[in-house]
CSV table of C-alpha atoms in Angstrom, one decimal:
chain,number,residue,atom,x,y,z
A,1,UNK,CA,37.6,-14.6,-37.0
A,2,UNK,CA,39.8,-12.4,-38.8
A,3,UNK,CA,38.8,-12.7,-42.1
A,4,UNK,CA,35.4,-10.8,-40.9
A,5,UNK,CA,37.0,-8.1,-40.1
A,6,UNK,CA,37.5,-7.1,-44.1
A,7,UNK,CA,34.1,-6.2,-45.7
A,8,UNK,CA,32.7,-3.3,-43.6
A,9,UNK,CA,30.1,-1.2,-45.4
A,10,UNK,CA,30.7,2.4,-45.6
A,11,UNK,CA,27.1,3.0,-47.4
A,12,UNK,CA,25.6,2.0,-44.3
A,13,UNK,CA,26.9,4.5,-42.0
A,14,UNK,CA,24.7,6.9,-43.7
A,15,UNK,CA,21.7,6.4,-41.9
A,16,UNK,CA,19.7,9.3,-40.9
A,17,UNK,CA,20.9,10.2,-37.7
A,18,UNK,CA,18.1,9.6,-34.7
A,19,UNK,CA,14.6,12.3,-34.4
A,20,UNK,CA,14.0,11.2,-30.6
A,21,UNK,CA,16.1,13.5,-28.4
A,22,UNK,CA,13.5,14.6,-25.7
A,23,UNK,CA,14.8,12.3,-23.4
A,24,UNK,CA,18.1,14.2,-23.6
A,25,UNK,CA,19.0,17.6,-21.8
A,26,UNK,CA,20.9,20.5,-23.5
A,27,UNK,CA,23.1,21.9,-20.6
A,28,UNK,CA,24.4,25.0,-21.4
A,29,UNK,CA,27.6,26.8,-20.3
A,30,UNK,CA,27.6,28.3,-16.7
A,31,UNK,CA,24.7,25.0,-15.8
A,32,UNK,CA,25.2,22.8,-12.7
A,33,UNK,CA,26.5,19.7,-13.2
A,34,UNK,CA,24.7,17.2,-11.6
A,35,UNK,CA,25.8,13.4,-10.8
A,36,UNK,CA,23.6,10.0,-10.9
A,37,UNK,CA,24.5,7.7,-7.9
A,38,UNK,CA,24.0,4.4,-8.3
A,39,UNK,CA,25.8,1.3,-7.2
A,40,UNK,CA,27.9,0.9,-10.2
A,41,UNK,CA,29.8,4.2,-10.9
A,42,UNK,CA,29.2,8.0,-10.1
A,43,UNK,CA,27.9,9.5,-14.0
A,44,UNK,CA,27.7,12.7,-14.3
A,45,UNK,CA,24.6,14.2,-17.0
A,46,UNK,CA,25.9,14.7,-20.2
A,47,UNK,CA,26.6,18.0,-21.7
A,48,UNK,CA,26.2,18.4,-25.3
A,49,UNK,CA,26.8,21.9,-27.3
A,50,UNK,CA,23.6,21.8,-29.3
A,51,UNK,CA,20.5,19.4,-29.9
A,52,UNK,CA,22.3,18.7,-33.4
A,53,UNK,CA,24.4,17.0,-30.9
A,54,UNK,CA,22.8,14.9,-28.6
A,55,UNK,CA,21.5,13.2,-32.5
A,56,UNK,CA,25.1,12.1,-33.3
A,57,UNK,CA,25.5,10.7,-29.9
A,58,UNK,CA,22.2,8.8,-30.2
A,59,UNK,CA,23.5,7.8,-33.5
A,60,UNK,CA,27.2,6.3,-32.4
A,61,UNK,CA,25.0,5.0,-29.7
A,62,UNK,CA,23.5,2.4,-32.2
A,63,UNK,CA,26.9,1.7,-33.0
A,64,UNK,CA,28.3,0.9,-30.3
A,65,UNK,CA,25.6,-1.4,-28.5
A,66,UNK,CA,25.7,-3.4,-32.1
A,67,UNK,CA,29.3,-3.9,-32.1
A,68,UNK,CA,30.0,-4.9,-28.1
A,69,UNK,CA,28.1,-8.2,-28.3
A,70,UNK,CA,30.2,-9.6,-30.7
A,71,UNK,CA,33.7,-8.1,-28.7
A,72,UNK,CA,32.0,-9.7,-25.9
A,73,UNK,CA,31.8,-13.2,-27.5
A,74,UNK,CA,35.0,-13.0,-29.0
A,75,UNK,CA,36.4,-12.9,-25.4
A,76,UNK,CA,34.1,-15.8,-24.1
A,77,UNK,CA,35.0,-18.1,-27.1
A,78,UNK,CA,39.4,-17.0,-27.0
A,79,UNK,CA,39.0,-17.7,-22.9
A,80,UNK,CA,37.4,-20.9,-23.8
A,81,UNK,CA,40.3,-21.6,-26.2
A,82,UNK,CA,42.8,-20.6,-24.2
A,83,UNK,CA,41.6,-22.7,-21.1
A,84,UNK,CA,40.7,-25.6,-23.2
A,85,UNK,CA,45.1,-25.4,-25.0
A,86,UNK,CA,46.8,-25.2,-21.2
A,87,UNK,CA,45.4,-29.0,-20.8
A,88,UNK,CA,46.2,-29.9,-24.2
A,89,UNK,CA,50.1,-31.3,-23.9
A,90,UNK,CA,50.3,-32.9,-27.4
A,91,UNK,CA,51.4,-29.9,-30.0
A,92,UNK,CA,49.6,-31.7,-33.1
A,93,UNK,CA,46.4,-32.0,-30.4
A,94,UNK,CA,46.9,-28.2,-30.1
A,95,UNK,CA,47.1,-27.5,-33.5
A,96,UNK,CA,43.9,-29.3,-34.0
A,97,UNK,CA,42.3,-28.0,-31.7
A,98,UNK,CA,43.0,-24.6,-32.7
A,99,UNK,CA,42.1,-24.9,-36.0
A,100,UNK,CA,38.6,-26.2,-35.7
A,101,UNK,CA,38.5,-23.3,-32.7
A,102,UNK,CA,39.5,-20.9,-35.5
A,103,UNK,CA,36.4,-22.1,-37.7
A,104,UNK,CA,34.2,-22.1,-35.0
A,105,UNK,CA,34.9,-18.7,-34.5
A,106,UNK,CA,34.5,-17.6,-38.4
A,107,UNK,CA,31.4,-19.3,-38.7
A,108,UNK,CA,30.1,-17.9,-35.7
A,109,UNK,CA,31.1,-14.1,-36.8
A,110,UNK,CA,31.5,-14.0,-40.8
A,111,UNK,CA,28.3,-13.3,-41.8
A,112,UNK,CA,26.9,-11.0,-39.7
A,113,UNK,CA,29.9,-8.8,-39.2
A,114,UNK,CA,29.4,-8.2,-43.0
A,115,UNK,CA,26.9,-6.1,-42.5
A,116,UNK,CA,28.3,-3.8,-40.4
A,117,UNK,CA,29.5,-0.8,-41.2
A,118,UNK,CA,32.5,1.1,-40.8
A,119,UNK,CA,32.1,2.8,-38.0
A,120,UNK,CA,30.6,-0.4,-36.4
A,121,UNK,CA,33.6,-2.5,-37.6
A,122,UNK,CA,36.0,0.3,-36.1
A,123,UNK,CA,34.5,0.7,-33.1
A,124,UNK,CA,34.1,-3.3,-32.9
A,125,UNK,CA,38.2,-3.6,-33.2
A,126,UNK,CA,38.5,-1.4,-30.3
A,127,UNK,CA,36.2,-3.6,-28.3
A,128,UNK,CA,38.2,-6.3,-29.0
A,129,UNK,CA,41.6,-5.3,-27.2
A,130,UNK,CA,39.1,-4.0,-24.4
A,131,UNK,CA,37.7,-7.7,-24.0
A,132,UNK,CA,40.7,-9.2,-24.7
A,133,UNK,CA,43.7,-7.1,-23.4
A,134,UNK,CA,44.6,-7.6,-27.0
A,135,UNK,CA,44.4,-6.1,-30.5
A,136,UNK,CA,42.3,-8.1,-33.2
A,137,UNK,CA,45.7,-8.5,-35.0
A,138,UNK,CA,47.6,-9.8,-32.0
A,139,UNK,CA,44.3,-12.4,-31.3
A,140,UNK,CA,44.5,-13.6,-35.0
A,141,UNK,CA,48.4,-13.7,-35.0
A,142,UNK,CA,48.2,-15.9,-31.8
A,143,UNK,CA,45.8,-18.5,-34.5
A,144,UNK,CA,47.5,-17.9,-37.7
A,145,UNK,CA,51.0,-17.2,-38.8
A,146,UNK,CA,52.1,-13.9,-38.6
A,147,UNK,CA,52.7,-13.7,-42.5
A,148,UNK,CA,49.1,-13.9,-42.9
A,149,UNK,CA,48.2,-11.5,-40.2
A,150,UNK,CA,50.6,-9.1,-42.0
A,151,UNK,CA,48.3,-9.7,-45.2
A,152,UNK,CA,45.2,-9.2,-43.5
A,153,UNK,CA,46.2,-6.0,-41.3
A,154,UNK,CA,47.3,-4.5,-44.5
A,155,UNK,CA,43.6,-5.6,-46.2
A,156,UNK,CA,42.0,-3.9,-43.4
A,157,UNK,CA,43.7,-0.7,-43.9
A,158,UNK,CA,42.5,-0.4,-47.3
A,159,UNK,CA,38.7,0.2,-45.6
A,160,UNK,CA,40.8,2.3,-43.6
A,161,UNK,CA,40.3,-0.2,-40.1
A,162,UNK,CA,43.6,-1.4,-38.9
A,163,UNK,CA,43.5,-4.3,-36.6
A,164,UNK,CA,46.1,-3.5,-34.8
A,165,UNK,CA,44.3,-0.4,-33.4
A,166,UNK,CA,43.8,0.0,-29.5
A,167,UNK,CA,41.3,1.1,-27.1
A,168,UNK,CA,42.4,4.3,-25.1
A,169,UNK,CA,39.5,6.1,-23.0
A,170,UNK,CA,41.7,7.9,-20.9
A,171,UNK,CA,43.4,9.7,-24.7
A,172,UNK,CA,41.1,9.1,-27.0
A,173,UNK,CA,37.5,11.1,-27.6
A,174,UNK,CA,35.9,8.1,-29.5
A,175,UNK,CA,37.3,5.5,-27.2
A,176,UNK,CA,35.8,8.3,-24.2
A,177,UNK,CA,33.0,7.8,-25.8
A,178,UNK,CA,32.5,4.6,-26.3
A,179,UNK,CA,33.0,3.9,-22.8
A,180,UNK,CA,30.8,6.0,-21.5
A,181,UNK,CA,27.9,4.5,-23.5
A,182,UNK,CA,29.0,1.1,-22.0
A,183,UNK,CA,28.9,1.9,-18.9
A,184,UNK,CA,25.4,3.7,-19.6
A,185,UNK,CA,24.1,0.6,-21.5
A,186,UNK,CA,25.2,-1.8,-18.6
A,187,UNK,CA,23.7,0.2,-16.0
A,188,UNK,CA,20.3,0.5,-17.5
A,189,UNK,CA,20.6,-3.3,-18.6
A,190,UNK,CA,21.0,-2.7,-22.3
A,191,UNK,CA,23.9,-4.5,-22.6
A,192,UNK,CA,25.3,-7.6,-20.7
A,193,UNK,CA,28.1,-6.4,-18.1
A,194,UNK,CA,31.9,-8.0,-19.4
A,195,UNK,CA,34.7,-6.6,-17.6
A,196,UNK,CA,37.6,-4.8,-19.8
A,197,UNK,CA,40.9,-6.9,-19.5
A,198,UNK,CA,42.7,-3.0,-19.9
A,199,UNK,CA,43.8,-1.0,-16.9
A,200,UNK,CA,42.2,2.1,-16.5
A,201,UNK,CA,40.3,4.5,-14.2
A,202,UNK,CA,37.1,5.0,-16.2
A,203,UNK,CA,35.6,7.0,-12.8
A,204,UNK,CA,38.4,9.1,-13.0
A,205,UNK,CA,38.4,9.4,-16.5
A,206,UNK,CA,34.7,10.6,-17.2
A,207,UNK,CA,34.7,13.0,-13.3
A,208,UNK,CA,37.3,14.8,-15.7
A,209,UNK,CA,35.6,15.0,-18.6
A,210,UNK,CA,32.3,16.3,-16.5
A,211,UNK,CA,29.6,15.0,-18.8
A,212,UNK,CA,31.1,17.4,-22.0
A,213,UNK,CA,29.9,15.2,-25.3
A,214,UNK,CA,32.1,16.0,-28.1
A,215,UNK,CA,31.2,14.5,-31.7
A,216,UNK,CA,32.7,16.8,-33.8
A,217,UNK,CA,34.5,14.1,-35.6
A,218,UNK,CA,31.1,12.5,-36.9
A,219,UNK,CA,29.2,15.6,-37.7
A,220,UNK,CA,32.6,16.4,-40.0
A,221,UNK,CA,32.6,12.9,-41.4
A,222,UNK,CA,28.3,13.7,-42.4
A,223,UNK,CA,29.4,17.3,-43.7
A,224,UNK,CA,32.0,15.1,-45.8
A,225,UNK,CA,29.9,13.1,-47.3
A,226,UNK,CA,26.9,15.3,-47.9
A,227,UNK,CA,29.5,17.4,-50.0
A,228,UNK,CA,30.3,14.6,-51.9
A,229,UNK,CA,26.8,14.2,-52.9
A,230,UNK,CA,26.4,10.7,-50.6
A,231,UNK,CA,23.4,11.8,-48.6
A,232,UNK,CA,20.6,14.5,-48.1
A,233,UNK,CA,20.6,17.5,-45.3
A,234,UNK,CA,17.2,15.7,-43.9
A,235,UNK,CA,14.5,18.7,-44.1
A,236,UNK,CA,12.7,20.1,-41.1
């Protein structure tokens, strides 16, 4: 699995961002907040600072509902090992067994996680340690030496991903974020529920943030690249 993790595309994270924001609600300051109840979790309406903004959200959206599936079956097929290795008593058995587990896993993921992009593959090794309880460097330590994790943590960082990065909604705007999509896409059935193996209070968590929508970060990271010449201001 890990080697997958190494040939995110940055060229692809340049899509135009989404035209179909009418389904979206620009709340401004001084508004009433209003909350969704539903059996699930209380959600309160989002809040976004302009309709520029509800665009990037729609946009890391798409990113995040392309990245969980694999996170999800990451934690399905590392359960499955895990199980299967606590009734395994014979060490060489074990080491077998993890080694055709580990190209299982590659084959599985390799090819399409190459297409991602960057910000899929980022957000997609923060799903991981939310599936897992564990950081994509700690799952591939646990199947390879750690001389060769070492090697590919340090490969990652040159695409500027490091595997051993965690997933902190309660700190962290894009890990915020990215949680309150999931719970968004599970509750209108766009994604298959899979419950985080991380302890925190994501109710708690988003009544504090009430609804406020912050992507700065990506419409920096467009201004960035636009300067540089990578992509076109889309006309009006």
């Amino acid at each position: 699995m890990s080697i997958s993790f190494l040939t995110f595309s940055q060229k692809r994270d340049l899509d135009s961002l989404p035209d179909n924001i009418d389904d979206y609600v620009f709340v401004k300051p001084g508004d009433t907040l209003t909350i969704s109840l539903n059996e699930f979790a209380l959600l309160p309406k989002h809040k976004f600072k302009s309709r520029d903004d509800i665009r990037y959200y729609l946009w890391f959206t798409r990113k995040v509902q392309k990245a969980y599936p694999f996170a999800k079956l990451a934690s399905e097929r590392l359960d499955t090992l895990n199980a299967r290795l606590e009734r395994i008593d014979s060490k060489a058995k074990r080491r077998r067994y993890t080694k055709l587990i580990q190209k299982y896993i590659e084959g599985e993921f390799t090819d399409q996680m190459k297409k991602m992009t960057t910000t899929e593959g980022r957000v997609l090794i923060k799903l991981i340690h939310r599936q897992t309880g564990k950081t994509a460097f700690d799952n591939i330590k646990g199947l390879r030496s750690g001389w060769k994790a070492f090697w590919y943590n340090t490969t990652a960082n040159l695409f500027k991903l490091s595997l051993k990065t965690e997933y902190h909604p309660e700190s962290v705007n894009e890990d915020y974020l990215i949680e309150d999509i999931l719970q968004r896409s599970f509750q209108d059935g766009k994604l298959k529920t899979q419950k985080s193996k991380l302890n925190y209070d994501f109710p708690l968590i988003i009544l504090k943030k009430k609804g406020d929508i912050n992507v700065e970060e990506y419409k920096k990271m467009f201004a960035k690249m636009r300067k540089k010449g990578k992509i076109r201001k889309k006309s009006n």
